[in-house]
PDB file of C-alpha atoms in Angstrom:
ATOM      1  CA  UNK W   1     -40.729 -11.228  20.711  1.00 83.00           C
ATOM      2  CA  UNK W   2     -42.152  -8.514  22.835  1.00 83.00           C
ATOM      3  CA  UNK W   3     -45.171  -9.025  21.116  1.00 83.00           C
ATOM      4  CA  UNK W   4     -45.414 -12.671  21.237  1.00 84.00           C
ATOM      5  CA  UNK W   5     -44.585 -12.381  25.775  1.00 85.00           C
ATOM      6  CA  UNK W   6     -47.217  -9.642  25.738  1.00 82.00           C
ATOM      7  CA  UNK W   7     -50.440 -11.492  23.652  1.00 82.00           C
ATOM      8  CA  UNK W   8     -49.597 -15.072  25.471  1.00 82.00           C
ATOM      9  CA  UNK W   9     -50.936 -13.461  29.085  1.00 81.00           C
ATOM     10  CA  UNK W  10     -54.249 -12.927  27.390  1.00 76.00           C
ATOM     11  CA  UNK W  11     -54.520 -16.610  25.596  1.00 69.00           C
ATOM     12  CA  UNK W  12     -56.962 -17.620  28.629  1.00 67.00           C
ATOM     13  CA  UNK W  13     -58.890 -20.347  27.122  1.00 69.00           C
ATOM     14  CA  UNK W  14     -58.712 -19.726  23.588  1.00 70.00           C
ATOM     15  CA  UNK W  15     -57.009 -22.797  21.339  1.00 78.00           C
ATOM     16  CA  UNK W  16     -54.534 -20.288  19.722  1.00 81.00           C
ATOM     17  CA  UNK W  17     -50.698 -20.641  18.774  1.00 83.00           C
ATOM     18  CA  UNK W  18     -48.653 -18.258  18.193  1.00 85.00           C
ATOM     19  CA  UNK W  19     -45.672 -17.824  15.661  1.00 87.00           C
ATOM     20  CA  UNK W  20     -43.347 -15.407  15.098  1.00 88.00           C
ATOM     21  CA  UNK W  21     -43.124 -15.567  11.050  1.00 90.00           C
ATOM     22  CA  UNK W  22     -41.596 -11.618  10.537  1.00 90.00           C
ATOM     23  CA  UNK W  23     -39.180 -12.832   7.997  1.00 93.00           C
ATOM     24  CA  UNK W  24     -42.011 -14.371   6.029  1.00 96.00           C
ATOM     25  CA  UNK W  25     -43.099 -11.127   5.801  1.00 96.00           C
ATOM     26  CA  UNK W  26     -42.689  -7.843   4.418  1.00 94.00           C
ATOM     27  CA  UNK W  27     -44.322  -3.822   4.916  1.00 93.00           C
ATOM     28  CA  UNK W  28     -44.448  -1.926   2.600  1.00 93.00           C
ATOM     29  CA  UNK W  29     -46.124   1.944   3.527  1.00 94.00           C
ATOM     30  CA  UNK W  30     -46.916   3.485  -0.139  1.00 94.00           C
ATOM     31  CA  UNK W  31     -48.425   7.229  -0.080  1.00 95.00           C
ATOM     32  CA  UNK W  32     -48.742  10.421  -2.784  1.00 92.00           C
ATOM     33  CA  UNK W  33     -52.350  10.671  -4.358  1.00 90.00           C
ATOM     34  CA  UNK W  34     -51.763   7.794  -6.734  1.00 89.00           C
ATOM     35  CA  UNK W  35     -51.814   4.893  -3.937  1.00 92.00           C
ATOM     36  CA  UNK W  36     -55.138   3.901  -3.264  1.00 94.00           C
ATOM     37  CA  UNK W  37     -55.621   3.573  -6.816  1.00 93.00           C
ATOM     38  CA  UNK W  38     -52.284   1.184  -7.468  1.00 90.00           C
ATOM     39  CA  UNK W  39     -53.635  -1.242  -4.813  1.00 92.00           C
ATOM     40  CA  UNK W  40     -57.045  -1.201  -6.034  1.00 92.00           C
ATOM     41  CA  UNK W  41     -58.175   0.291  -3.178  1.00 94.00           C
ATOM     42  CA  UNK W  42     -60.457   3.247  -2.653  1.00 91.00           C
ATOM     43  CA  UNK W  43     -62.979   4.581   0.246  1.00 89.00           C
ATOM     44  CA  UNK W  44     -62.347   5.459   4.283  1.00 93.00           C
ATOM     45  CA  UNK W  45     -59.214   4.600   6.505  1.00 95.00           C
ATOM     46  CA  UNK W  46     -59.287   1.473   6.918  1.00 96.00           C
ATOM     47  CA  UNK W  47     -60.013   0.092   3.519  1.00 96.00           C
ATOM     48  CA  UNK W  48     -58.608  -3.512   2.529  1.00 97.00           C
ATOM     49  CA  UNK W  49     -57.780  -5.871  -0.256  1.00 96.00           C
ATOM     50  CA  UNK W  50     -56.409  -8.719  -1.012  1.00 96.00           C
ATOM     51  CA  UNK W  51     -53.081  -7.684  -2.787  1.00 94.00           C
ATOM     52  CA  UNK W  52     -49.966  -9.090  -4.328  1.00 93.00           C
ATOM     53  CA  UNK W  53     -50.487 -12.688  -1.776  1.00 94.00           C
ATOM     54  CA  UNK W  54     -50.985 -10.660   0.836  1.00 95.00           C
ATOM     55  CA  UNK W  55     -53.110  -6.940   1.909  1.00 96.00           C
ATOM     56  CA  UNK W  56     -53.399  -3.951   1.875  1.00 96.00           C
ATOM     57  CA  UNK W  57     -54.946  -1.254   3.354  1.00 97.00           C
ATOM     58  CA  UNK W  58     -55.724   2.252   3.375  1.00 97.00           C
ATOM     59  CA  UNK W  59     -53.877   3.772   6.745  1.00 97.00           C
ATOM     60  CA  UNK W  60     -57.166   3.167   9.202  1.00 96.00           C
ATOM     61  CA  UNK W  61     -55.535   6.022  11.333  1.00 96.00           C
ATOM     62  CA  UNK W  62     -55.335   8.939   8.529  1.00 96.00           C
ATOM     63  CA  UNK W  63     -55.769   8.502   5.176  1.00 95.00           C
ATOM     64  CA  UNK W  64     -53.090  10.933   4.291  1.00 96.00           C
ATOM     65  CA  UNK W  65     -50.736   8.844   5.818  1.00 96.00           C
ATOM     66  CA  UNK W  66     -51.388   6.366   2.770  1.00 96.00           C
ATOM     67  CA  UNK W  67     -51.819   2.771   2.336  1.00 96.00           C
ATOM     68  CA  UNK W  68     -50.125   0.024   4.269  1.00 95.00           C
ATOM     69  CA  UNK W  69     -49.358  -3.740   2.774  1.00 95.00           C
ATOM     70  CA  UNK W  70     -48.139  -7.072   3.950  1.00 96.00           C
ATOM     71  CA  UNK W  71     -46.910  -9.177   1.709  1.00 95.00           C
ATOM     72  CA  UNK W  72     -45.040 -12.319   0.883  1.00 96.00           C
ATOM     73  CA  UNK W  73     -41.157 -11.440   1.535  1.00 94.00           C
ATOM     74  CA  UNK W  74     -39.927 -12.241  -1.764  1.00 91.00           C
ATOM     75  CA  UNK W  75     -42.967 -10.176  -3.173  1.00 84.00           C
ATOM     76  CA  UNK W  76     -41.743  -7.834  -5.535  1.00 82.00           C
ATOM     77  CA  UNK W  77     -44.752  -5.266  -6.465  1.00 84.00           C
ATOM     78  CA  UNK W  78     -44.736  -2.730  -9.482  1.00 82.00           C
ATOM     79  CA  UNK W  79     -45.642   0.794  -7.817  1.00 79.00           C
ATOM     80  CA  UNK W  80     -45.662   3.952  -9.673  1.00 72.00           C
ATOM     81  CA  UNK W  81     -43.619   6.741  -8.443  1.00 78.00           C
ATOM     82  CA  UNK W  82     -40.260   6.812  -6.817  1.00 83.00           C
ATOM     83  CA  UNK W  83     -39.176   4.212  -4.507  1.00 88.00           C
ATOM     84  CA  UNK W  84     -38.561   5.859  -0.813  1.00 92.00           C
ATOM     85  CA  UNK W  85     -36.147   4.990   2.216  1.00 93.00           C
ATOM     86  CA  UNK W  86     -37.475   4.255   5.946  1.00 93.00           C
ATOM     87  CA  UNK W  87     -36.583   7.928   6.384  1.00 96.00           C
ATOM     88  CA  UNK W  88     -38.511   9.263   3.977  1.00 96.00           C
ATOM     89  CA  UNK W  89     -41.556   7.718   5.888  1.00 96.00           C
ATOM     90  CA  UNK W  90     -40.650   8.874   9.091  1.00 97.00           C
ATOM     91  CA  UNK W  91     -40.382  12.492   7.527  1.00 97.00           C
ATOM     92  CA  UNK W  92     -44.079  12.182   5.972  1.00 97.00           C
ATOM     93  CA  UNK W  93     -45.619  10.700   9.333  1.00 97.00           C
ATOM     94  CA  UNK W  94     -43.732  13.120  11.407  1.00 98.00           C
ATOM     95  CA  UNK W  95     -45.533  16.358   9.604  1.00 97.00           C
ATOM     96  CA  UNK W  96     -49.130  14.349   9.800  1.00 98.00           C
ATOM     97  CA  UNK W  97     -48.140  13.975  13.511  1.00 97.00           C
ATOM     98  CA  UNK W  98     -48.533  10.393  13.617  1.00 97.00           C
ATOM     99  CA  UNK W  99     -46.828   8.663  16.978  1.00 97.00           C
ATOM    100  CA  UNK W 100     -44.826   5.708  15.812  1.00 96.00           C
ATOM    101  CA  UNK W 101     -45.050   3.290  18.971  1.00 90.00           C
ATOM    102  CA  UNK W 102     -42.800   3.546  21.925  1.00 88.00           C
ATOM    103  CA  UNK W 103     -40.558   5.937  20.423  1.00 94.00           C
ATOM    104  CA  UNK W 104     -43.442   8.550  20.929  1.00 97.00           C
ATOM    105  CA  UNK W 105     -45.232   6.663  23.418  1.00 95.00           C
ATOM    106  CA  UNK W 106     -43.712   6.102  27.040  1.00 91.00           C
ATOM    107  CA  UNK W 107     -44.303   2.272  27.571  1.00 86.00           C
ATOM    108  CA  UNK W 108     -46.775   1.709  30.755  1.00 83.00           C
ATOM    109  CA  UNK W 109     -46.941   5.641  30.953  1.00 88.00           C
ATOM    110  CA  UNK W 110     -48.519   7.649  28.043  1.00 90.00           C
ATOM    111  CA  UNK W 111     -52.378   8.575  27.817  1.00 89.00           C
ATOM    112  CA  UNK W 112     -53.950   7.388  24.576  1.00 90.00           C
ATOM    113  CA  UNK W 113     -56.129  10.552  24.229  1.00 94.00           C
ATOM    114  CA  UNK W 114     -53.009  12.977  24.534  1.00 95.00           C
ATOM    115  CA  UNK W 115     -51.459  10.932  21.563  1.00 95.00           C
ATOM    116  CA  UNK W 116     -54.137  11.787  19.290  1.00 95.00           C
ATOM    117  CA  UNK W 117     -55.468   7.625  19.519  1.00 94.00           C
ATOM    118  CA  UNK W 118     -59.540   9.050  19.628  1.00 94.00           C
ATOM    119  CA  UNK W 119     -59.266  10.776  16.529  1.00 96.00           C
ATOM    120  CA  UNK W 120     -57.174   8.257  14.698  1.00 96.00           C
ATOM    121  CA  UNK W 121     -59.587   5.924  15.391  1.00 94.00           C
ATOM    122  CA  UNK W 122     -57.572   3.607  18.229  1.00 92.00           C
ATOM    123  CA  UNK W 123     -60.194   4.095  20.717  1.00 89.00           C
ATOM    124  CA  UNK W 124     -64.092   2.588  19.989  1.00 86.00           C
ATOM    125  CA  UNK W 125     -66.342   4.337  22.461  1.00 86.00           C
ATOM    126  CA  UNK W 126     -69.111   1.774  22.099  1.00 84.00           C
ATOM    127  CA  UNK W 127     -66.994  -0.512  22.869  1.00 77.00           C
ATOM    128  CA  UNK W 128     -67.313  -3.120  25.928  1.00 72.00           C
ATOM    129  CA  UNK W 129     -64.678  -3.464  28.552  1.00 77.00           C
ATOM    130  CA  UNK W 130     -61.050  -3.267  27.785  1.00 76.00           C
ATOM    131  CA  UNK W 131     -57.639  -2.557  29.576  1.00 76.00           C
ATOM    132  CA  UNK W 132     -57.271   0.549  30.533  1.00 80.00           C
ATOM    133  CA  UNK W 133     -61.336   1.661  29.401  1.00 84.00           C
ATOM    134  CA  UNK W 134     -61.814   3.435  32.690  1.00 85.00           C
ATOM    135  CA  UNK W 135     -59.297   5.689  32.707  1.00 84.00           C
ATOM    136  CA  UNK W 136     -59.254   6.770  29.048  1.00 86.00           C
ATOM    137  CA  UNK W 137     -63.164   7.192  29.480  1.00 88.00           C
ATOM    138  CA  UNK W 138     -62.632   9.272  32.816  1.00 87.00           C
ATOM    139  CA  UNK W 139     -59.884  11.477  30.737  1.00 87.00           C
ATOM    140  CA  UNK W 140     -61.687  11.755  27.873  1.00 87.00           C
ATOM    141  CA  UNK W 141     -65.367  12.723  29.572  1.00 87.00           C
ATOM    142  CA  UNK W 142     -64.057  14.878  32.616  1.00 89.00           C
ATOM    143  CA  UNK W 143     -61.655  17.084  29.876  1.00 85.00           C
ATOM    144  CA  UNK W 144     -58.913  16.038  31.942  1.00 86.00           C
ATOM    145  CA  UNK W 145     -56.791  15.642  28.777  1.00 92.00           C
ATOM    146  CA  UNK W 146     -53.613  18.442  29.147  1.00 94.00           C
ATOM    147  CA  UNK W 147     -51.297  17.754  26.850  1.00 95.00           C
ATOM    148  CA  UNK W 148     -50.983  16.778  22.847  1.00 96.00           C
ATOM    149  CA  UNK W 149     -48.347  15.120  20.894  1.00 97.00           C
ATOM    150  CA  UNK W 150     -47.869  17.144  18.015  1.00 97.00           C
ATOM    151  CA  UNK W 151     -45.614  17.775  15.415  1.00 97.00           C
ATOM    152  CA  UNK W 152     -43.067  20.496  15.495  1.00 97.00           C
ATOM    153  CA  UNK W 153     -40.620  22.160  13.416  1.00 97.00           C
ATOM    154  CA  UNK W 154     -36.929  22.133  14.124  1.00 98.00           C
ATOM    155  CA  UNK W 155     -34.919  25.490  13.459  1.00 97.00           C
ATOM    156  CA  UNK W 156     -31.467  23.907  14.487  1.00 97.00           C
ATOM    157  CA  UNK W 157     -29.914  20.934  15.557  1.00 97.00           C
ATOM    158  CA  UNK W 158     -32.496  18.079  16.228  1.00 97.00           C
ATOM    159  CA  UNK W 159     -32.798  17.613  20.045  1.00 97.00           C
ATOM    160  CA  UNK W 160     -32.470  14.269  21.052  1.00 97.00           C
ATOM    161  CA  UNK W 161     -35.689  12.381  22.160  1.00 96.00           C
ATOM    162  CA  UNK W 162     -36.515  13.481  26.333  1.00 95.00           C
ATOM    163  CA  UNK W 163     -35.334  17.295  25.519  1.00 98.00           C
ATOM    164  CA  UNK W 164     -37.466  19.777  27.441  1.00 98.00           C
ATOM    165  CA  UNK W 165     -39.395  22.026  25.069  1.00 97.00           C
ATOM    166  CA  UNK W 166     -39.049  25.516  26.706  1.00 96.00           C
ATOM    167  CA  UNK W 167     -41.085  28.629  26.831  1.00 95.00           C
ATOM    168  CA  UNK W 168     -38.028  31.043  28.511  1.00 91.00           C
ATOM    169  CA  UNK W 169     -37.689  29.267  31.482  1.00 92.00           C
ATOM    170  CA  UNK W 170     -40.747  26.955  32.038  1.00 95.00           C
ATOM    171  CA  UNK W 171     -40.822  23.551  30.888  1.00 96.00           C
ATOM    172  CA  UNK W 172     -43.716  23.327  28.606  1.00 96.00           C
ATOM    173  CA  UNK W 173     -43.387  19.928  26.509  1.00 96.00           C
ATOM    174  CA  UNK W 174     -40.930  17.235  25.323  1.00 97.00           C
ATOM    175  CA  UNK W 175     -39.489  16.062  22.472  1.00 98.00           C
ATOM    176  CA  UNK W 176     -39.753  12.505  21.220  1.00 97.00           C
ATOM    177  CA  UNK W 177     -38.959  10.803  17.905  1.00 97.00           C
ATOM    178  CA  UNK W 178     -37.761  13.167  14.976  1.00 98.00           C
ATOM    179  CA  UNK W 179     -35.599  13.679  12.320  1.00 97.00           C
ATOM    180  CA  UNK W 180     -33.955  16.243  10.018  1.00 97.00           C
ATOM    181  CA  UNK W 181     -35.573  19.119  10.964  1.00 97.00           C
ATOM    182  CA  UNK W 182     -39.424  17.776  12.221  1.00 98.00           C
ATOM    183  CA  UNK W 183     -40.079  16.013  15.419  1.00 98.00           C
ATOM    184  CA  UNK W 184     -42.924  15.414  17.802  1.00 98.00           C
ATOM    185  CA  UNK W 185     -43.883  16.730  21.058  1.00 98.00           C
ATOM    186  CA  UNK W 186     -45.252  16.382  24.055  1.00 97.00           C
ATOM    187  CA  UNK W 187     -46.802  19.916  24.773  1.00 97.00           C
ATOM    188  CA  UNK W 188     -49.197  21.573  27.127  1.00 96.00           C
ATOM    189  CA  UNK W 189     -51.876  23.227  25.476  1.00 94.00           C
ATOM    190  CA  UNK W 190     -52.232  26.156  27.503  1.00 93.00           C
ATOM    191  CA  UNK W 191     -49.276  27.155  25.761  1.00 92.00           C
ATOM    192  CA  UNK W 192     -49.826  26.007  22.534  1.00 89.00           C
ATOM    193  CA  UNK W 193     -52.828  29.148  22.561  1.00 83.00           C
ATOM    194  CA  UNK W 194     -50.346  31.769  21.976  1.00 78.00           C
ATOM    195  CA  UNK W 195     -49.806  32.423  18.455  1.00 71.00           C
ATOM    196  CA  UNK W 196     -46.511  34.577  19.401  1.00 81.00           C
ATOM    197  CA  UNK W 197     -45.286  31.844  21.831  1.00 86.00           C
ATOM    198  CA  UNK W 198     -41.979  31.181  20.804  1.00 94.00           C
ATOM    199  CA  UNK W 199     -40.135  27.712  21.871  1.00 97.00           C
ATOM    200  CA  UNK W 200     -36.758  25.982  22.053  1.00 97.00           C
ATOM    201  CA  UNK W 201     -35.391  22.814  23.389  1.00 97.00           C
ATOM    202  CA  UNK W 202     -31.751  21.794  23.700  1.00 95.00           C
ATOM    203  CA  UNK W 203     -30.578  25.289  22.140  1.00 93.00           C
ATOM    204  CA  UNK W 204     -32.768  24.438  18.743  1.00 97.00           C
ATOM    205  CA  UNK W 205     -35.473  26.904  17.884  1.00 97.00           C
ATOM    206  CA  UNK W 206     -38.958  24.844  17.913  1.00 97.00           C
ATOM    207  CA  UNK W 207     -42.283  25.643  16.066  1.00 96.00           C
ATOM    208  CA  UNK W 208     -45.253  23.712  16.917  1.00 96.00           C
ATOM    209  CA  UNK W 209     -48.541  23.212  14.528  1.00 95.00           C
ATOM    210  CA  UNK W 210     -51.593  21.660  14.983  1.00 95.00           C
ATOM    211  CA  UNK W 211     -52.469  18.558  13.318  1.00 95.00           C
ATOM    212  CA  UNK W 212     -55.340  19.294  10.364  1.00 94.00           C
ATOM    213  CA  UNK W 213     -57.136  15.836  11.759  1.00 96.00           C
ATOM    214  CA  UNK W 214     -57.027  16.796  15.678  1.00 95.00           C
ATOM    215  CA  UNK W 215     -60.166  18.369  17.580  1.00 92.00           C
ATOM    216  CA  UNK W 216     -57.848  19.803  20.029  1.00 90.00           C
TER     217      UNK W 216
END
């Protein structure tokens, strides 16, 4: 529905109608070295197919992070491997460091280039004008960009999302989404320079790496 208020302001003149049809539909995130294959799918992020009634496509931000499908609800594809939960996706994106929508991003708020969006391909520099082009090209091309959301490591009892991340007493980040015992943060990179920085937020020991994809 959010989705649906949000596209309608930029209709303008264009003969489109839109339809919610989510429970026409389902998602279906496969990953493991095997998945392009099974969906006949091979090549860069970003990759598609036709598949099962509906597509599928290699993960255009990472291809690590697998392949992605929509398909007919009462689709029921053979996959190899071991069918996962929700969870275990959030586990796999949260150790790529892959921000799953608001719950990483601060609605009206976050920077696109601190979220990792250039080098997961969200951002097309060649690209003519769109919202918010001036200020993502001003960040990106005056190295005004401060902070990364990375992934972290947990030693402790997951902090909620909105925990400080600590260096002794200096706030130096913030937690968002996570589970079990990975998360992501918001951190400042002068800090993250320090390989004997240590961290905690909310009492919980926390240990942050670099992404292998970010140029950070």
């Amino acid at each position: 529905a959010d989705l649906t208020k949000k596209l309608s302001m930029y209709k303008l003149r264009a003969q489109v109608d839109l339809e919610d049809v989510s429970d026409a539909w389902s998602v279906i995130a496969i990953w493991g070295l095997e998945a392009p294959a099974a969906c006949g799918l091979s090549g860069d992020p970003g990759t598609a197919a036709a598949w099962h009634g509906g597509l599928a496509v290699i993960d255009p931000r990472l291809a690590a992070a697998g392949v992605r499908a929509l398909i007919p609800a009462d689709g029921n594809p053979d996959l190899p491997g071991n069918t996962a939960m929700p969870a275990d996706y959030d586990i796999h994106r949260l150790i790529l460091g892959l921000p799953d929508g608001s719950r990483d991003l601060v609605l009206e708020k976050s920077i696109l280039l601190e979220s990792g969006f250039d080098e997961l391909h969200g951002i097309d520099w060649d690209k003519g004008c769109y919202m918010g082009q001036e200020l993502t090209a001003r960040t990106k091309y005056r190295g005004l960009v401060k902070k990364r959301l990375v992934p972290v490591t947990i030693d402790g009892a997951l902090p909620s999302a909105g925990t400080p991340v600590m260096q002794e007493s200096k706030k130096v980040g913030e937690v968002r989404s996570g589970r079990d015992d990975r998360a992501l943060a918001l951190m400042r990179l002068e800090h993250l320079e320090y390989a004997d920085a240590t961290f905690t937020a909310g009492g919980a020991a926390v240990v942050p790496k670099k992404p292998e994809w970010a140029e950070f």
